[in-house]
JSON list of C-alpha atoms in Angstrom, two decimals:
[
{"chain": "A", "resi": 6, "resn": "MET", "atom": "CA", "xyz": [-8.81, 37.16, 16.32]},
{"chain": "A", "resi": 7, "resn": "VAL", "atom": "CA", "xyz": [-7.54, 34.38, 18.60]},
{"chain": "A", "resi": 8, "resn": "ALA", "atom": "CA", "xyz": [-8.89, 33.52, 22.04]},
{"chain": "A", "resi": 9, "resn": "ALA", "atom": "CA", "xyz": [-6.99, 31.19, 24.35]},
{"chain": "A", "resi": 10, "resn": "ARG", "atom": "CA", "xyz": [-5.85, 30.40, 27.84]},
{"chain": "A", "resi": 11, "resn": "PRO", "atom": "CA", "xyz": [-2.08, 31.01, 27.59]},
{"chain": "A", "resi": 12, "resn": "ASP", "atom": "CA", "xyz": [-1.30, 28.64, 30.44]},
{"chain": "A", "resi": 13, "resn": "MET", "atom": "CA", "xyz": [-2.89, 25.78, 28.47]},
{"chain": "A", "resi": 14, "resn": "HIS", "atom": "CA", "xyz": [-1.68, 26.45, 24.94]},
{"chain": "A", "resi": 15, "resn": "ASN", "atom": "CA", "xyz": [1.40, 27.54, 23.03]},
{"chain": "A", "resi": 16, "resn": "THR", "atom": "CA", "xyz": [-0.11, 30.97, 22.50]},
{"chain": "A", "resi": 17, "resn": "SER", "atom": "CA", "xyz": [1.49, 34.22, 23.44]},
{"chain": "A", "resi": 18, "resn": "LEU", "atom": "CA", "xyz": [1.77, 37.50, 21.61]},
{"chain": "A", "resi": 19, "resn": "ALA", "atom": "CA", "xyz": [5.39, 36.67, 20.78]},
{"chain": "A", "resi": 20, "resn": "ASN", "atom": "CA", "xyz": [4.56, 33.21, 19.38]},
{"chain": "A", "resi": 21, "resn": "LEU", "atom": "CA", "xyz": [1.64, 34.49, 17.31]},
{"chain": "A", "resi": 22, "resn": "SER", "atom": "CA", "xyz": [3.77, 37.38, 16.04]},
{"chain": "A", "resi": 23, "resn": "LYS", "atom": "CA", "xyz": [6.47, 34.88, 14.95]},
{"chain": "A", "resi": 24, "resn": "LEU", "atom": "CA", "xyz": [3.88, 32.97, 12.92]},
{"chain": "A", "resi": 25, "resn": "ILE", "atom": "CA", "xyz": [2.60, 36.17, 11.32]},
{"chain": "A", "resi": 26, "resn": "ALA", "atom": "CA", "xyz": [6.13, 37.25, 10.37]},
{"chain": "A", "resi": 27, "resn": "ARG", "atom": "CA", "xyz": [7.02, 33.78, 9.10]},
{"chain": "A", "resi": 28, "resn": "GLU", "atom": "CA", "xyz": [4.06, 33.88, 6.71]},
{"chain": "A", "resi": 29, "resn": "GLY", "atom": "CA", "xyz": [5.26, 37.24, 5.45]},
{"chain": "A", "resi": 30, "resn": "LEU", "atom": "CA", "xyz": [2.10, 39.01, 6.59]},
{"chain": "A", "resi": 31, "resn": "GLN", "atom": "CA", "xyz": [2.03, 42.68, 7.55]},
{"chain": "A", "resi": 32, "resn": "CYS", "atom": "CA", "xyz": [0.34, 43.39, 10.87]},
{"chain": "A", "resi": 33, "resn": "GLU", "atom": "CA", "xyz": [-1.02, 46.93, 11.06]},
{"chain": "A", "resi": 34, "resn": "ARG", "atom": "CA", "xyz": [-2.28, 46.67, 14.64]},
{"chain": "A", "resi": 35, "resn": "LYS", "atom": "CA", "xyz": [-2.21, 44.19, 17.53]},
{"chain": "A", "resi": 36, "resn": "MET", "atom": "CA", "xyz": [-4.58, 44.26, 20.49]},
{"chain": "A", "resi": 37, "resn": "ILE", "atom": "CA", "xyz": [-4.77, 42.13, 23.62]},
{"chain": "A", "resi": 38, "resn": "GLU", "atom": "CA", "xyz": [-7.78, 41.84, 25.89]},
{"chain": "A", "resi": 39, "resn": "SER", "atom": "CA", "xyz": [-7.71, 39.74, 29.04]},
{"chain": "A", "resi": 40, "resn": "PHE", "atom": "CA", "xyz": [-10.75, 38.51, 30.91]},
{"chain": "A", "resi": 41, "resn": "ALA", "atom": "CA", "xyz": [-11.34, 37.50, 34.53]},
{"chain": "A", "resi": 42, "resn": "ASN", "atom": "CA", "xyz": [-11.79, 33.83, 33.56]},
{"chain": "A", "resi": 43, "resn": "GLY", "atom": "CA", "xyz": [-8.18, 33.68, 32.29]},
{"chain": "A", "resi": 44, "resn": "MET", "atom": "CA", "xyz": [-9.03, 33.95, 28.61]},
{"chain": "A", "resi": 45, "resn": "ILE", "atom": "CA", "xyz": [-6.97, 36.29, 26.50]},
{"chain": "A", "resi": 46, "resn": "VAL", "atom": "CA", "xyz": [-8.15, 37.56, 23.12]},
{"chain": "A", "resi": 47, "resn": "TYR", "atom": "CA", "xyz": [-5.50, 38.55, 20.60]},
{"chain": "A", "resi": 48, "resn": "THR", "atom": "CA", "xyz": [-6.73, 40.70, 17.72]},
{"chain": "A", "resi": 49, "resn": "PHE", "atom": "CA", "xyz": [-4.54, 41.22, 14.67]},
{"chain": "A", "resi": 50, "resn": "TYR", "atom": "CA", "xyz": [-5.27, 43.55, 11.78]},
{"chain": "A", "resi": 51, "resn": "LEU", "atom": "CA", "xyz": [-3.52, 42.01, 8.80]},
{"chain": "A", "resi": 52, "resn": "SER", "atom": "CA", "xyz": [-3.13, 43.31, 5.29]},
{"chain": "A", "resi": 53, "resn": "SER", "atom": "CA", "xyz": [-2.28, 40.52, 2.91]},
{"chain": "A", "resi": 54, "resn": "ASN", "atom": "CA", "xyz": [-3.73, 37.97, 0.55]},
{"chain": "A", "resi": 55, "resn": "LYS", "atom": "CA", "xyz": [-6.37, 35.47, 1.60]},
{"chain": "A", "resi": 56, "resn": "ALA", "atom": "CA", "xyz": [-4.17, 32.41, 0.95]},
{"chain": "A", "resi": 57, "resn": "ALA", "atom": "CA", "xyz": [-1.49, 33.60, 3.40]},
{"chain": "A", "resi": 58, "resn": "ILE", "atom": "CA", "xyz": [-4.12, 34.39, 6.04]},
{"chain": "A", "resi": 59, "resn": "ASP", "atom": "CA", "xyz": [-5.70, 30.94, 5.53]},
{"chain": "A", "resi": 60, "resn": "ARG", "atom": "CA", "xyz": [-2.26, 29.30, 6.06]},
{"chain": "A", "resi": 61, "resn": "LEU", "atom": "CA", "xyz": [-1.78, 31.38, 9.21]},
{"chain": "A", "resi": 62, "resn": "THR", "atom": "CA", "xyz": [-5.23, 30.39, 10.49]},
{"chain": "A", "resi": 63, "resn": "SER", "atom": "CA", "xyz": [-4.40, 26.73, 9.96]},
{"chain": "A", "resi": 64, "resn": "GLU", "atom": "CA", "xyz": [-1.05, 27.06, 11.76]},
{"chain": "A", "resi": 65, "resn": "VAL", "atom": "CA", "xyz": [-2.54, 28.93, 14.71]},
{"chain": "A", "resi": 66, "resn": "GLY", "atom": "CA", "xyz": [-5.27, 26.29, 15.01]},
{"chain": "A", "resi": 67, "resn": "LEU", "atom": "CA", "xyz": [-2.66, 23.56, 15.04]},
{"chain": "A", "resi": 68, "resn": "LEU", "atom": "CA", "xyz": [-0.52, 25.43, 17.56]},
{"chain": "A", "resi": 69, "resn": "MET", "atom": "CA", "xyz": [-3.50, 25.72, 19.90]},
{"chain": "A", "resi": 70, "resn": "THR", "atom": "CA", "xyz": [-4.52, 22.07, 19.66]},
{"chain": "A", "resi": 71, "resn": "MET", "atom": "CA", "xyz": [-1.09, 20.55, 20.21]},
{"chain": "A", "resi": 72, "resn": "PRO", "atom": "CA", "xyz": [0.15, 19.99, 23.75]},
{"chain": "A", "resi": 73, "resn": "ARG", "atom": "CA", "xyz": [2.68, 22.52, 24.99]},
{"chain": "A", "resi": 74, "resn": "SER", "atom": "CA", "xyz": [6.22, 21.37, 24.42]},
{"chain": "A", "resi": 75, "resn": "GLU", "atom": "CA", "xyz": [9.13, 23.49, 25.59]},
{"chain": "A", "resi": 76, "resn": "ALA", "atom": "CA", "xyz": [11.49, 21.52, 23.34]},
{"chain": "A", "resi": 77, "resn": "ILE", "atom": "CA", "xyz": [9.53, 20.94, 20.12]},
{"chain": "A", "resi": 78, "resn": "SER", "atom": "CA", "xyz": [7.41, 24.12, 19.86]},
{"chain": "A", "resi": 79, "resn": "PRO", "atom": "CA", "xyz": [10.44, 26.36, 19.17]},
{"chain": "A", "resi": 80, "resn": "LEU", "atom": "CA", "xyz": [11.33, 24.24, 16.12]},
{"chain": "A", "resi": 81, "resn": "PHE", "atom": "CA", "xyz": [7.93, 25.14, 14.66]},
{"chain": "A", "resi": 82, "resn": "LEU", "atom": "CA", "xyz": [7.84, 28.75, 15.84]},
{"chain": "A", "resi": 83, "resn": "ASN", "atom": "CA", "xyz": [11.32, 29.44, 14.43]},
{"chain": "A", "resi": 84, "resn": "GLY", "atom": "CA", "xyz": [10.34, 27.99, 11.07]},
{"chain": "A", "resi": 85, "resn": "ASP", "atom": "CA", "xyz": [12.65, 24.96, 11.28]},
{"chain": "A", "resi": 86, "resn": "ILE", "atom": "CA", "xyz": [9.71, 22.61, 10.68]},
{"chain": "A", "resi": 87, "resn": "SER", "atom": "CA", "xyz": [6.27, 23.13, 9.14]},
{"chain": "A", "resi": 88, "resn": "ALA", "atom": "CA", "xyz": [2.95, 22.91, 10.96]},
{"chain": "A", "resi": 89, "resn": "SER", "atom": "CA", "xyz": [2.28, 19.34, 9.85]},
{"chain": "A", "resi": 90, "resn": "GLU", "atom": "CA", "xyz": [5.86, 18.31, 10.70]},
{"chain": "A", "resi": 91, "resn": "TYR", "atom": "CA", "xyz": [5.35, 19.88, 14.13]},
{"chain": "A", "resi": 92, "resn": "ALA", "atom": "CA", "xyz": [2.21, 17.79, 14.68]},
{"chain": "A", "resi": 93, "resn": "TYR", "atom": "CA", "xyz": [4.13, 14.69, 13.57]},
{"chain": "A", "resi": 94, "resn": "ALA", "atom": "CA", "xyz": [7.09, 15.43, 15.89]},
{"chain": "A", "resi": 95, "resn": "THR", "atom": "CA", "xyz": [4.74, 16.03, 18.83]},
{"chain": "A", "resi": 96, "resn": "ALA", "atom": "CA", "xyz": [2.92, 12.76, 18.14]},
{"chain": "A", "resi": 97, "resn": "LEU", "atom": "CA", "xyz": [6.28, 10.97, 17.92]},
{"chain": "A", "resi": 98, "resn": "SER", "atom": "CA", "xyz": [7.38, 12.35, 21.27]},
{"chain": "A", "resi": 99, "resn": "LYS", "atom": "CA", "xyz": [4.17, 11.25, 22.98]},
{"chain": "A", "resi": 100, "resn": "PHE", "atom": "CA", "xyz": [4.28, 7.82, 21.31]},
{"chain": "A", "resi": 101, "resn": "GLN", "atom": "CA", "xyz": [7.90, 7.13, 22.23]},
{"chain": "A", "resi": 102, "resn": "PHE", "atom": "CA", "xyz": [7.29, 8.23, 25.83]},
{"chain": "A", "resi": 103, "resn": "TYR", "atom": "CA", "xyz": [4.24, 6.03, 26.40]},
{"chain": "A", "resi": 104, "resn": "PHE", "atom": "CA", "xyz": [5.31, 3.07, 24.29]},
{"chain": "A", "resi": 105, "resn": "SER", "atom": "CA", "xyz": [9.06, 2.92, 24.92]},
{"chain": "A", "resi": 106, "resn": "PRO", "atom": "CA", "xyz": [10.33, -0.59, 25.53]},
{"chain": "A", "resi": 107, "resn": "GLU", "atom": "CA", "xyz": [10.03, -2.23, 28.89]},
{"chain": "A", "resi": 108, "resn": "ALA", "atom": "CA", "xyz": [13.05, -2.80, 31.08]},
{"chain": "A", "resi": 109, "resn": "SER", "atom": "CA", "xyz": [15.66, -5.26, 29.86]},
{"chain": "A", "resi": 110, "resn": "ASP", "atom": "CA", "xyz": [15.76, -8.85, 31.07]},
{"chain": "A", "resi": 111, "resn": "ASP", "atom": "CA", "xyz": [18.99, -8.08, 32.94]},
{"chain": "A", "resi": 112, "resn": "TYR", "atom": "CA", "xyz": [17.29, -5.29, 34.88]},
{"chain": "A", "resi": 113, "resn": "LYS", "atom": "CA", "xyz": [14.29, -7.51, 35.65]},
{"chain": "A", "resi": 114, "resn": "SER", "atom": "CA", "xyz": [16.51, -10.32, 36.96]},
{"chain": "A", "resi": 115, "resn": "LEU", "atom": "CA", "xyz": [18.47, -7.82, 39.06]},
{"chain": "A", "resi": 116, "resn": "ILE", "atom": "CA", "xyz": [15.23, -6.60, 40.64]},
{"chain": "A", "resi": 117, "resn": "LYS", "atom": "CA", "xyz": [14.10, -10.17, 41.37]},
{"chain": "A", "resi": 118, "resn": "SER", "atom": "CA", "xyz": [17.44, -11.11, 42.92]},
{"chain": "A", "resi": 119, "resn": "GLU", "atom": "CA", "xyz": [17.61, -8.13, 45.30]},
{"chain": "A", "resi": 120, "resn": "LYS", "atom": "CA", "xyz": [16.35, -9.21, 48.74]},
{"chain": "A", "resi": 121, "resn": "ASP", "atom": "CA", "xyz": [17.04, -6.00, 50.67]},
{"chain": "A", "resi": 122, "resn": "PRO", "atom": "CA", "xyz": [13.79, -3.92, 50.57]},
{"chain": "A", "resi": 123, "resn": "MET", "atom": "CA", "xyz": [15.64, -0.59, 50.59]},
{"chain": "A", "resi": 124, "resn": "ARG", "atom": "CA", "xyz": [17.86, -1.54, 47.67]},
{"chain": "A", "resi": 125, "resn": "HIS", "atom": "CA", "xyz": [14.86, -3.04, 45.87]},
{"chain": "A", "resi": 126, "resn": "ARG", "atom": "CA", "xyz": [12.99, 0.30, 46.11]},
{"chain": "A", "resi": 127, "resn": "ARG", "atom": "CA", "xyz": [16.10, 2.13, 44.88]},
{"chain": "A", "resi": 128, "resn": "LEU", "atom": "CA", "xyz": [16.36, -0.18, 41.86]},
{"chain": "A", "resi": 129, "resn": "LEU", "atom": "CA", "xyz": [12.68, 0.37, 41.05]},
{"chain": "A", "resi": 130, "resn": "ALA", "atom": "CA", "xyz": [13.15, 4.15, 41.32]},
{"chain": "A", "resi": 131, "resn": "LEU", "atom": "CA", "xyz": [16.25, 3.93, 39.13]},
{"chain": "A", "resi": 132, "resn": "GLY", "atom": "CA", "xyz": [14.28, 2.01, 36.49]},
{"chain": "A", "resi": 133, "resn": "ARG", "atom": "CA", "xyz": [11.52, 4.64, 36.43]},
{"chain": "A", "resi": 134, "resn": "SER", "atom": "CA", "xyz": [14.09, 7.40, 36.25]},
{"chain": "A", "resi": 135, "resn": "LEU", "atom": "CA", "xyz": [15.95, 5.76, 33.38]},
{"chain": "A", "resi": 136, "resn": "LYS", "atom": "CA", "xyz": [12.76, 5.34, 31.38]},
{"chain": "A", "resi": 137, "resn": "THR", "atom": "CA", "xyz": [11.65, 8.96, 31.80]},
{"chain": "A", "resi": 138, "resn": "SER", "atom": "CA", "xyz": [15.09, 10.51, 31.31]},
{"chain": "A", "resi": 139, "resn": "THR", "atom": "CA", "xyz": [16.21, 8.42, 28.35]},
{"chain": "A", "resi": 140, "resn": "PHE", "atom": "CA", "xyz": [13.46, 9.48, 25.95]},
{"chain": "A", "resi": 141, "resn": "THR", "atom": "CA", "xyz": [12.66, 13.13, 26.63]},
{"chain": "A", "resi": 142, "resn": "GLU", "atom": "CA", "xyz": [11.07, 15.69, 24.34]},
{"chain": "A", "resi": 143, "resn": "ALA", "atom": "CA", "xyz": [14.28, 17.68, 24.56]},
{"chain": "A", "resi": 144, "resn": "SER", "atom": "CA", "xyz": [16.33, 14.71, 23.30]},
{"chain": "A", "resi": 145, "resn": "LEU", "atom": "CA", "xyz": [13.84, 14.20, 20.46]},
{"chain": "A", "resi": 146, "resn": "ALA", "atom": "CA", "xyz": [14.05, 17.89, 19.50]},
{"chain": "A", "resi": 147, "resn": "GLU", "atom": "CA", "xyz": [17.87, 17.70, 19.54]},
{"chain": "A", "resi": 148, "resn": "THR", "atom": "CA", "xyz": [17.75, 14.60, 17.37]},
{"chain": "A", "resi": 149, "resn": "ILE", "atom": "CA", "xyz": [15.45, 16.34, 14.88]},
{"chain": "A", "resi": 150, "resn": "GLN", "atom": "CA", "xyz": [17.79, 19.35, 14.76]},
{"chain": "A", "resi": 151, "resn": "ARG", "atom": "CA", "xyz": [20.90, 17.20, 14.27]},
{"chain": "A", "resi": 152, "resn": "ASN", "atom": "CA", "xyz": [19.25, 14.95, 11.67]},
{"chain": "A", "resi": 153, "resn": "LYS", "atom": "CA", "xyz": [16.80, 17.32, 10.02]},
{"chain": "A", "resi": 154, "resn": "ALA", "atom": "CA", "xyz": [17.16, 15.79, 6.53]},
{"chain": "A", "resi": 155, "resn": "LEU", "atom": "CA", "xyz": [16.42, 12.32, 7.91]},
{"chain": "A", "resi": 156, "resn": "PHE", "atom": "CA", "xyz": [13.43, 13.60, 9.91]},
{"chain": "A", "resi": 157, "resn": "LEU", "atom": "CA", "xyz": [12.02, 15.35, 6.83]},
{"chain": "A", "resi": 158, "resn": "SER", "atom": "CA", "xyz": [12.52, 12.20, 4.75]},
{"chain": "A", "resi": 159, "resn": "ILE", "atom": "CA", "xyz": [10.69, 10.07, 7.33]},
{"chain": "A", "resi": 160, "resn": "TYR", "atom": "CA", "xyz": [7.91, 12.63, 7.52]},
{"chain": "A", "resi": 161, "resn": "GLU", "atom": "CA", "xyz": [7.60, 12.71, 3.70]},
{"chain": "A", "resi": 162, "resn": "ASP", "atom": "CA", "xyz": [7.15, 8.90, 3.69]},
{"chain": "A", "resi": 163, "resn": "PHE", "atom": "CA", "xyz": [4.52, 9.19, 6.42]},
{"chain": "A", "resi": 164, "resn": "ASP", "atom": "CA", "xyz": [2.75, 12.00, 4.56]},
{"chain": "A", "resi": 165, "resn": "ALA", "atom": "CA", "xyz": [2.81, 10.12, 1.24]},
{"chain": "A", "resi": 166, "resn": "ILE", "atom": "CA", "xyz": [1.07, 7.15, 2.85]},
{"chain": "A", "resi": 167, "resn": "HIS", "atom": "CA", "xyz": [-1.50, 9.09, 4.87]},
{"chain": "A", "resi": 168, "resn": "ASN", "atom": "CA", "xyz": [-2.06, 12.03, 2.50]},
{"chain": "A", "resi": 169, "resn": "PRO", "atom": "CA", "xyz": [-1.81, 10.61, -1.00]},
{"chain": "A", "resi": 170, "resn": "LYS", "atom": "CA", "xyz": [-2.17, 13.08, -3.83]},
{"chain": "A", "resi": 171, "resn": "TYR", "atom": "CA", "xyz": [-5.46, 12.90, -5.69]},
{"chain": "A", "resi": 172, "resn": "GLY", "atom": "CA", "xyz": [-5.34, 10.23, -8.39]},
{"chain": "A", "resi": 173, "resn": "GLU", "atom": "CA", "xyz": [-2.25, 8.43, -7.09]},
{"chain": "A", "resi": 174, "resn": "ALA", "atom": "CA", "xyz": [-2.58, 4.82, -6.08]},
{"chain": "A", "resi": 175, "resn": "HIS", "atom": "CA", "xyz": [-0.49, 3.29, -3.29]}
]
């Protein structure tokens, strides 16, 4: 059973069904109940082993806690990347958006040298536009798709550092 506000999470019957199918689980029945407060409860009757259901539960929990991403979520839902790789890719996209480099020195000097207020405002708007359009989630998702082996290698390094196997020293 999953309860969520679909407008706030990556949950929909189709998305949850994709996860169930990807885990190889058999769903005997699906039910949807919607409530006046916007909550929707999805009920699935699954027949499978406990380990597969536990993996599904973990993936659904992750899907519901991550911010909605029209570009990155499909990589996870289609099985191109795992749940933990999805969390990593989402964190990367947020990090690169908020911490992308400041404007170049050339751009800053151009802004300072422009005396016409109208052109100055246009340059400022252009700078904001360049920053937000250069590093989009869609461009990150495309980069992951084109360079999947590299992305997986980088993720494996990250995972090895932050999730060391029991008994291994780093």
